[in-house]
Short mmCIF file of C-alpha atoms in Angstrom, two decimals:
data_model
loop_
_atom_site.label_atom_id
_atom_site.label_comp_id
_atom_site.label_asym_id
_atom_site.label_seq_id
_atom_site.Cartn_x
_atom_site.Cartn_y
_atom_site.Cartn_z
CA UNK F 363 74.27 -47.45 -34.23
CA UNK F 364 72.41 -47.47 -37.54
CA UNK F 365 70.31 -44.51 -38.64
CA UNK F 366 66.94 -46.21 -38.70
CA UNK F 367 64.09 -44.99 -36.56
CA UNK F 368 60.74 -46.33 -35.50
CA UNK F 369 57.89 -44.53 -33.82
CA UNK F 370 56.17 -45.03 -31.54
CA UNK F 371 58.38 -47.30 -29.43
CA UNK F 372 55.42 -48.50 -27.38
CA UNK F 373 51.72 -48.36 -28.24
CA UNK F 374 48.67 -49.59 -26.36
CA UNK F 375 45.48 -49.27 -28.34
CA UNK F 376 41.92 -50.56 -28.29
CA UNK F 377 40.43 -53.11 -30.65
CA UNK F 378 39.16 -51.73 -33.94
CA UNK F 379 41.44 -48.70 -34.06
CA UNK F 380 43.47 -47.83 -37.12
CA UNK F 381 47.19 -47.48 -36.47
CA UNK F 382 50.28 -46.63 -38.45
CA UNK F 383 53.75 -47.65 -37.36
CA UNK F 384 56.42 -45.35 -38.73
CA UNK F 385 59.85 -46.38 -39.99
CA UNK F 386 62.45 -44.05 -41.45
CA UNK F 387 66.08 -44.49 -42.45
CA UNK F 388 68.63 -41.88 -43.42
CA UNK F 389 71.11 -44.19 -45.11
CA UNK F 390 69.54 -44.08 -48.58
CA UNK F 391 68.94 -47.82 -48.60
CA UNK F 392 66.71 -49.18 -51.34
CA UNK F 393 65.58 -52.28 -49.49
CA UNK F 394 63.35 -52.11 -46.44
CA UNK F 395 61.63 -54.79 -44.40
CA UNK F 396 59.02 -55.28 -41.69
CA UNK F 397 59.30 -58.20 -39.28
CA UNK F 398 56.93 -59.38 -36.57
CA UNK F 399 58.54 -60.82 -33.46
CA UNK F 400 56.86 -62.20 -30.36
CA UNK F 401 58.95 -61.82 -27.17
CA UNK F 402 61.95 -64.12 -27.19
CA UNK F 403 60.87 -65.67 -30.46
CA UNK F 404 62.03 -65.71 -34.05
CA UNK F 405 61.46 -62.98 -36.59
CA UNK F 406 58.84 -63.39 -39.28
CA UNK F 407 59.01 -61.30 -42.46
CA UNK F 408 55.64 -59.68 -43.15
CA UNK F 409 56.48 -57.06 -45.80
CA UNK F 410 59.42 -55.89 -47.85
CA UNK F 411 60.26 -53.31 -50.47
CA UNK F 412 63.05 -53.09 -53.02
CA UNK F 413 62.52 -49.41 -53.70
CA UNK F 414 60.00 -46.64 -54.22
CA UNK F 415 56.57 -47.93 -55.28
CA UNK F 416 57.70 -51.52 -54.69
CA UNK F 417 56.06 -53.57 -51.92
CA UNK F 418 55.74 -57.31 -51.44
CA UNK F 419 54.18 -59.56 -48.85
CA UNK F 420 56.52 -61.65 -46.77
CA UNK F 421 56.39 -65.22 -45.59
CA UNK F 422 54.00 -64.62 -42.70
CA UNK F 423 50.48 -63.67 -43.62
CA UNK F 424 49.57 -60.31 -42.16
CA UNK F 425 46.50 -58.10 -42.19
CA UNK F 426 48.71 -55.04 -42.31
CA UNK F 427 49.58 -52.99 -45.38
CA UNK F 428 52.65 -50.95 -46.29
CA UNK F 429 53.57 -48.17 -48.68
CA UNK F 430 56.84 -46.86 -50.10
CA UNK F 431 56.35 -43.43 -51.54
CA UNK F 432 59.77 -42.16 -50.50
CA UNK F 433 63.03 -44.06 -50.25
CA UNK F 434 63.53 -43.20 -46.59
CA UNK F 435 60.02 -43.96 -45.35
CA UNK F 436 58.24 -47.33 -45.02
CA UNK F 437 55.13 -47.10 -42.82
CA UNK F 438 53.02 -50.07 -41.80
CA UNK F 439 49.26 -49.70 -41.29
CA UNK F 440 46.69 -51.81 -39.50
CA UNK F 441 43.18 -50.73 -40.54
CA UNK F 442 41.48 -52.40 -37.58
CA UNK F 443 43.67 -53.55 -34.72
CA UNK F 444 42.87 -56.82 -32.94
CA UNK F 445 44.38 -58.48 -29.85
CA UNK F 446 46.04 -61.03 -32.17
CA UNK F 447 48.15 -58.15 -33.54
CA UNK F 448 49.84 -57.74 -30.17
CA UNK F 449 53.55 -58.21 -30.90
CA UNK F 450 56.80 -56.40 -31.55
CA UNK F 451 57.31 -54.99 -35.04
CA UNK F 452 60.85 -54.50 -36.30
CA UNK F 453 61.77 -52.42 -39.32
CA UNK F 454 65.04 -52.98 -41.18
CA UNK F 455 66.85 -51.60 -44.21
CA UNK F 456 69.65 -52.84 -46.40
CA UNK F 457 71.81 -51.80 -49.32
CA UNK F 458 73.61 -55.09 -49.65
CA UNK F 459 74.32 -58.01 -47.37
CA UNK F 460 73.73 -56.58 -43.94
CA UNK F 461 70.38 -55.52 -42.54
CA UNK F 462 70.18 -52.59 -40.15
CA UNK F 463 67.37 -52.77 -37.64
CA UNK F 464 65.32 -50.14 -35.93
CA UNK F 465 64.58 -50.26 -32.19
CA UNK F 466 61.15 -51.80 -32.75
CA UNK F 467 57.58 -50.89 -31.85
CA UNK F 468 55.96 -52.93 -29.13
CA UNK F 469 52.23 -52.99 -29.88
CA UNK F 470 49.56 -54.09 -27.42
CA UNK F 471 45.95 -54.25 -28.56
CA UNK F 472 43.42 -54.48 -25.73
CA UNK M 280 62.52 -73.80 -49.17
CA UNK M 281 65.20 -72.12 -47.16
CA UNK M 282 65.28 -72.89 -43.44
CA UNK M 283 67.49 -71.98 -40.50
CA UNK M 284 67.55 -74.05 -37.32
CA UNK M 285 69.02 -73.25 -33.92
CA UNK M 286 68.72 -76.26 -31.64
CA UNK M 287 69.66 -74.49 -28.40
CA UNK M 288 66.85 -72.26 -27.12
CA UNK M 289 68.97 -71.23 -24.11
CA UNK M 290 72.65 -71.30 -23.26
CA UNK M 291 74.72 -70.01 -20.38
CA UNK M 292 78.42 -69.32 -19.97
CA UNK M 293 80.67 -68.19 -17.17
CA UNK M 294 82.24 -64.80 -17.59
CA UNK M 295 85.62 -65.06 -19.38
CA UNK M 296 84.83 -68.55 -20.67
CA UNK M 297 84.08 -69.65 -24.24
CA UNK M 298 80.69 -70.67 -25.60
CA UNK M 299 79.57 -72.02 -28.96
CA UNK M 300 76.10 -71.45 -30.39
CA UNK M 301 74.89 -73.89 -33.04
CA UNK M 302 73.12 -73.21 -36.30
CA UNK M 303 72.22 -75.35 -39.26
CA UNK M 304 70.60 -74.20 -42.46
CA UNK M 305 69.15 -75.61 -45.62
CA UNK M 306 69.23 -73.95 -49.01
CA UNK M 307 69.41 -75.07 -52.59
CA UNK M 308 71.24 -71.90 -53.59
CA UNK M 309 74.95 -72.03 -54.34
CA UNK M 310 75.52 -68.36 -53.56
CA UNK M 311 74.37 -67.20 -50.15
CA UNK M 312 75.40 -65.30 -47.06
CA UNK M 313 75.17 -66.30 -43.43
CA UNK M 314 74.91 -64.00 -40.45
CA UNK M 315 74.79 -63.94 -36.71
CA UNK M 316 72.76 -61.11 -35.21
CA UNK M 317 72.64 -60.10 -31.56
CA UNK M 318 69.55 -58.66 -29.88
CA UNK M 319 70.25 -57.41 -26.33
CA UNK M 320 67.24 -56.98 -24.03
CA UNK M 321 65.22 -53.94 -25.10
CA UNK M 322 67.89 -52.86 -27.57
CA UNK M 323 68.35 -52.87 -31.31
CA UNK M 324 69.37 -55.94 -33.25
CA UNK M 325 72.92 -55.62 -34.54
CA UNK M 326 75.09 -57.69 -36.83
CA UNK M 327 77.80 -59.69 -35.07
CA UNK M 328 79.49 -61.45 -37.95
CA UNK M 329 78.89 -62.49 -41.56
CA UNK M 330 80.18 -65.25 -43.83
CA UNK M 331 80.04 -65.50 -47.60
CA UNK M 332 79.37 -69.07 -48.66
CA UNK M 333 82.04 -68.99 -51.38
CA UNK M 334 84.76 -68.18 -48.86
CA UNK M 335 86.35 -71.18 -47.20
CA UNK M 336 88.04 -69.16 -44.50
CA UNK M 337 86.03 -68.77 -41.32
CA UNK M 338 85.07 -65.18 -40.47
CA UNK M 339 86.43 -63.60 -37.30
CA UNK M 340 85.50 -60.37 -35.53
CA UNK M 341 87.51 -59.80 -32.36
CA UNK M 342 86.16 -62.28 -29.78
CA UNK M 343 83.59 -63.69 -32.20
CA UNK M 344 84.39 -66.36 -34.75
CA UNK M 345 82.44 -68.86 -36.80
CA UNK M 346 82.93 -72.48 -37.77
CA UNK M 347 81.47 -72.72 -41.27
CA UNK M 348 81.03 -76.27 -42.52
CA UNK M 349 79.50 -75.88 -45.96
CA UNK M 350 79.00 -79.56 -46.72
CA UNK M 351 77.27 -80.10 -43.40
CA UNK M 352 75.36 -76.81 -43.73
CA UNK M 353 76.51 -75.82 -40.29
CA UNK M 354 77.39 -72.32 -39.10
CA UNK M 355 78.26 -72.12 -35.41
CA UNK M 356 79.28 -69.00 -33.49
CA UNK M 357 82.07 -69.07 -30.94
CA UNK M 358 82.32 -66.33 -28.34
CA UNK M 359 85.64 -66.22 -26.53
CA UNK M 360 86.34 -64.47 -23.23
CA UNK M 361 82.61 -63.95 -22.65
CA UNK M 362 81.58 -60.65 -21.13
CA UNK M 363 78.43 -59.59 -19.30
CA UNK M 364 77.51 -57.45 -22.30
CA UNK M 365 77.34 -60.55 -24.47
CA UNK M 366 74.09 -61.58 -22.80
CA UNK M 367 71.43 -61.39 -25.50
CA UNK M 368 69.34 -63.32 -27.99
CA UNK M 369 71.46 -64.51 -30.88
CA UNK M 370 69.87 -65.15 -34.24
CA UNK M 371 71.44 -67.09 -37.06
CA UNK M 372 70.28 -65.94 -40.49
CA UNK M 373 70.73 -66.80 -44.15
CA UNK M 374 70.33 -64.66 -47.26
CA UNK M 375 70.25 -65.92 -50.83
CA UNK M 376 70.27 -64.15 -54.15
CA UNK M 377 66.57 -63.47 -53.69
CA UNK M 378 67.51 -60.93 -51.05
CA UNK M 379 65.22 -62.27 -48.38
CA UNK M 380 66.77 -63.11 -45.06
CA UNK M 381 65.52 -66.11 -43.11
CA UNK M 382 66.14 -66.06 -39.36
CA UNK M 383 66.45 -68.98 -36.99
CA UNK M 384 64.38 -69.14 -33.79
CA UNK M 385 67.19 -67.68 -31.69
CA UNK M 386 69.33 -68.73 -28.74
CA UNK M 387 69.11 -66.85 -25.47
CA UNK M 388 72.59 -66.50 -23.99
CA UNK M 389 73.11 -65.76 -20.31
CA UNK M 390 76.50 -64.77 -18.92
CA UNK M 391 77.15 -65.74 -15.32
CA UNK M 392 79.41 -63.39 -13.35
#
Protein backbone atom coordinates (compact mmCIF):
# COMPACT_ATOMS: atom_id res chain seq x y z
CA UNK A 1 0.00 0.00 0.00
CA UNK A 2 0.99 3.61 -0.63
CA UNK A 3 2.55 5.73 2.10
CA UNK A 4 -0.17 8.33 2.40
CA UNK A 5 -1.99 8.90 5.65
CA UNK A 6 -5.11 10.70 6.72
CA UNK A 7 -6.29 11.55 10.20
CA UNK A 8 -8.76 11.29 11.68
CA UNK A 9 -10.40 8.36 9.87
CA UNK A 10 -13.80 9.21 11.31
CA UNK A 11 -15.01 12.49 12.79
CA UNK A 12 -18.39 13.51 14.18
CA UNK A 13 -18.58 17.18 15.04
CA UNK A 14 -21.19 19.83 15.79
CA UNK A 15 -22.24 22.65 13.52
CA UNK A 16 -20.05 25.74 13.67
CA UNK A 17 -16.88 23.99 14.81
CA UNK A 18 -13.55 24.53 13.10
CA UNK A 19 -11.90 21.34 11.88
CA UNK A 20 -8.69 20.38 10.14
CA UNK A 21 -8.31 17.15 8.21
CA UNK A 22 -4.71 16.00 8.05
CA UNK A 23 -2.99 14.41 5.07
CA UNK A 24 0.65 13.37 4.91
CA UNK A 25 2.70 11.42 2.40
CA UNK A 26 6.22 10.06 2.70
CA UNK A 27 6.87 9.52 -0.99
CA UNK A 28 8.19 13.02 -1.73
CA UNK A 29 5.45 13.67 -4.27
CA UNK A 30 5.06 17.24 -5.47
CA UNK A 31 1.40 16.98 -6.42
CA UNK A 32 -1.33 16.53 -3.84
CA UNK A 33 -5.10 16.55 -4.12
CA UNK A 34 -8.26 16.65 -2.00
CA UNK A 35 -11.42 14.97 -3.24
CA UNK A 36 -14.91 14.93 -1.76
CA UNK A 37 -16.87 11.72 -2.21
CA UNK A 38 -20.38 10.92 -1.03
CA UNK A 39 -20.96 7.21 -0.29
CA UNK A 40 -21.00 5.14 -3.46
CA UNK A 41 -20.66 8.23 -5.60
CA UNK A 42 -18.05 9.83 -7.82
CA UNK A 43 -15.06 11.82 -6.64
CA UNK A 44 -15.06 15.59 -6.92
CA UNK A 45 -11.77 17.51 -6.88
CA UNK A 46 -11.95 20.35 -4.36
CA UNK A 47 -8.29 21.40 -4.00
CA UNK A 48 -4.91 20.58 -5.45
CA UNK A 49 -1.29 21.60 -5.10
CA UNK A 50 1.67 21.27 -7.43
CA UNK A 51 4.22 21.93 -4.72
CA UNK A 52 5.12 23.98 -1.67
CA UNK A 53 3.22 27.28 -1.48
CA UNK A 54 1.07 26.24 -4.46
CA UNK A 55 -2.67 25.67 -3.96
CA UNK A 56 -5.56 25.78 -6.40
CA UNK A 57 -9.30 25.29 -6.17
CA UNK A 58 -10.72 22.28 -7.91
CA UNK A 59 -13.81 21.77 -9.99
CA UNK A 60 -16.25 21.52 -7.09
CA UNK A 61 -16.80 24.68 -5.11
CA UNK A 62 -15.88 24.16 -1.49
CA UNK A 63 -15.90 26.31 1.62
CA UNK A 64 -12.75 24.61 2.81
CA UNK A 65 -9.21 25.95 2.54
CA UNK A 66 -5.85 24.21 2.21
CA UNK A 67 -2.21 25.00 2.77
CA UNK A 68 1.06 23.50 1.55
CA UNK A 69 3.91 24.65 3.71
CA UNK A 70 5.81 21.37 3.50
CA UNK A 71 6.00 18.91 0.63
CA UNK A 72 4.69 16.02 2.71
CA UNK A 73 1.78 17.79 4.37
CA UNK A 74 -1.49 19.05 2.83
CA UNK A 75 -4.12 19.83 5.49
CA UNK A 76 -7.69 20.83 4.73
CA UNK A 77 -9.56 23.22 7.03
CA UNK A 78 -13.23 24.01 7.49
CA UNK A 79 -13.63 27.23 9.50
CA UNK A 80 -17.26 26.54 10.40
CA UNK A 81 -18.60 23.07 9.79
CA UNK A 82 -22.16 22.62 8.52
CA UNK A 83 -24.30 19.51 7.95
CA UNK A 84 -23.83 20.01 4.19
CA UNK A 85 -20.12 19.23 4.73
CA UNK A 86 -20.97 15.69 5.76
CA UNK A 87 -19.06 13.49 3.31
CA UNK A 88 -15.92 11.46 2.82
CA UNK A 89 -12.73 13.37 2.06
CA UNK A 90 -9.96 11.61 0.15
CA UNK A 91 -6.40 12.88 -0.09
CA UNK A 92 -4.11 11.77 -2.92
CA UNK A 93 -0.58 12.43 -4.11
CA UNK A 94 1.23 11.93 -7.38
CA UNK A 95 4.65 12.29 -8.95
CA UNK A 96 3.55 11.36 -12.44
CA UNK A 97 0.66 9.46 -13.94
CA UNK A 98 -0.66 7.48 -11.02
CA UNK A 99 -2.40 8.92 -7.99
CA UNK A 100 -1.95 7.29 -4.61
CA UNK A 101 -4.88 7.65 -2.26
CA UNK A 102 -5.14 7.85 1.48
CA UNK A 103 -7.74 5.86 3.44
CA UNK A 104 -10.09 8.84 3.66
CA UNK A 105 -11.75 10.79 6.46
CA UNK A 106 -15.44 10.24 6.93
CA UNK A 107 -16.86 13.48 8.32
CA UNK A 108 -20.30 13.83 9.89
CA UNK A 109 -21.50 17.26 10.97
CA UNK A 110 -24.51 17.19 13.30
CA UNK B 1 -14.41 20.17 -21.00
CA UNK B 2 -13.16 16.76 -20.10
CA UNK B 3 -15.77 14.21 -19.03
CA UNK B 4 -15.79 10.55 -18.06
CA UNK B 5 -18.96 8.46 -18.20
CA UNK B 6 -19.68 5.03 -16.76
CA UNK B 7 -23.11 3.87 -17.85
CA UNK B 8 -23.36 0.88 -15.49
CA UNK B 9 -24.01 1.95 -11.89
CA UNK B 10 -24.03 -1.70 -10.76
CA UNK B 11 -22.78 -4.97 -12.18
CA UNK B 12 -22.59 -8.51 -10.89
CA UNK B 13 -20.58 -11.53 -11.95
CA UNK B 14 -20.36 -15.14 -10.90
CA UNK B 15 -17.12 -16.19 -9.30
CA UNK B 16 -14.62 -17.44 -11.91
CA UNK B 17 -16.55 -15.79 -14.75
CA UNK B 18 -15.58 -12.76 -16.85
CA UNK B 19 -17.11 -9.31 -16.61
CA UNK B 20 -16.60 -6.12 -18.62
CA UNK B 21 -17.09 -2.64 -17.19
CA UNK B 22 -17.75 0.17 -19.64
CA UNK B 23 -16.28 3.64 -19.77
CA UNK B 24 -16.42 6.43 -22.29
CA UNK B 25 -14.61 9.73 -22.11
CA UNK B 26 -14.42 13.00 -23.92
CA UNK B 27 -11.33 15.16 -24.24
CA UNK B 28 -9.92 17.52 -26.80
CA UNK B 29 -6.37 16.68 -25.74
CA UNK B 30 -4.21 14.49 -27.96
CA UNK B 31 -1.99 13.34 -25.11
CA UNK B 32 -3.74 11.80 -22.14
CA UNK B 33 -3.78 8.86 -19.79
CA UNK B 34 -6.64 6.61 -18.80
CA UNK B 35 -6.97 4.66 -15.58
CA UNK B 36 -9.15 2.19 -13.78
CA UNK B 37 -9.15 2.52 -10.00
CA UNK B 38 -10.64 0.06 -7.53
CA UNK B 39 -12.17 1.11 -4.20
CA UNK B 40 -13.05 -1.88 -1.98
CA UNK B 41 -15.56 -1.26 0.82
CA UNK B 42 -13.93 0.78 3.59
CA UNK B 43 -10.50 0.44 2.01
CA UNK B 44 -8.13 2.65 0.07
CA UNK B 45 -8.52 3.38 -3.60
CA UNK B 46 -5.85 1.64 -5.64
CA UNK B 47 -4.83 1.71 -9.27
CA UNK B 48 -5.84 -1.36 -11.27
CA UNK B 49 -4.52 -0.54 -14.72
CA UNK B 50 -3.41 2.41 -16.85
CA UNK B 51 -3.29 3.15 -20.58
CA UNK B 52 -1.34 5.83 -22.41
CA UNK B 53 -3.40 7.23 -25.26
CA UNK B 54 -0.49 7.12 -27.71
CA UNK B 55 -0.09 3.37 -27.25
CA UNK B 56 -2.23 1.25 -29.51
CA UNK B 57 -1.65 -1.94 -27.57
CA UNK B 58 -4.20 -2.64 -24.87
CA UNK B 59 -2.80 -2.71 -21.33
CA UNK B 60 -2.93 -5.95 -19.35
CA UNK B 61 -2.28 -6.64 -15.67
CA UNK B 62 -2.76 -10.30 -14.76
CA UNK B 63 -6.53 -10.93 -14.80
CA UNK B 64 -7.31 -7.32 -15.74
CA UNK B 65 -7.21 -6.03 -19.29
CA UNK B 66 -8.61 -3.08 -21.17
CA UNK B 67 -10.19 -2.58 -24.57
CA UNK B 68 -9.04 0.88 -25.64
CA UNK B 69 -10.87 2.24 -28.67
CA UNK B 70 -9.37 5.68 -29.21
CA UNK B 71 -11.59 6.76 -32.09
CA UNK B 72 -14.70 5.80 -30.16
CA UNK B 73 -13.27 7.24 -26.93
CA UNK B 74 -14.05 4.01 -25.16
CA UNK B 75 -12.01 2.37 -22.41
CA UNK B 76 -13.58 -0.79 -20.99
CA UNK B 77 -12.15 -3.00 -18.26
CA UNK B 78 -12.32 -6.77 -18.49
CA UNK B 79 -11.89 -8.87 -15.37
CA UNK B 80 -11.24 -12.53 -16.05
CA UNK B 81 -11.66 -15.38 -13.56
CA UNK B 82 -13.47 -13.08 -11.13
CA UNK B 83 -12.68 -13.53 -7.46
CA UNK B 84 -14.57 -12.52 -4.33
CA UNK B 85 -11.88 -9.93 -3.65
CA UNK B 86 -12.74 -8.17 -6.89
CA UNK B 87 -15.96 -6.86 -5.35
CA UNK B 88 -15.57 -3.09 -5.16
CA UNK B 89 -16.42 0.23 -6.75
CA UNK B 90 -14.51 0.71 -9.97
CA UNK B 91 -13.76 4.18 -11.22
CA UNK B 92 -12.65 5.06 -14.71
CA UNK B 93 -10.47 8.18 -14.85
CA UNK B 94 -8.71 10.38 -17.38
CA UNK B 95 -5.71 12.66 -16.99
CA UNK B 96 -4.52 15.22 -19.52
CA UNK B 97 -1.43 17.36 -19.71
CA UNK B 98 -3.05 19.71 -17.22
CA UNK B 99 -2.44 17.10 -14.56
CA UNK B 100 -5.98 17.04 -13.26
CA UNK B 101 -7.69 13.69 -13.12
CA UNK B 102 -11.39 13.45 -13.89
CA UNK B 103 -13.22 10.45 -12.45
CA UNK B 104 -16.35 8.77 -13.71
CA UNK B 105 -19.31 8.11 -11.39
CA UNK B 106 -18.20 4.56 -10.68
CA UNK B 107 -19.55 1.05 -11.16
CA UNK B 108 -20.31 -1.12 -8.15
CA UNK B 109 -19.23 -4.69 -8.88
CA UNK B 110 -20.61 -7.61 -6.89
CA UNK B 111 -19.12 -11.09 -7.14
CA UNK B 112 -21.52 -13.95 -6.53
CA UNK B 113 -20.02 -17.07 -4.96
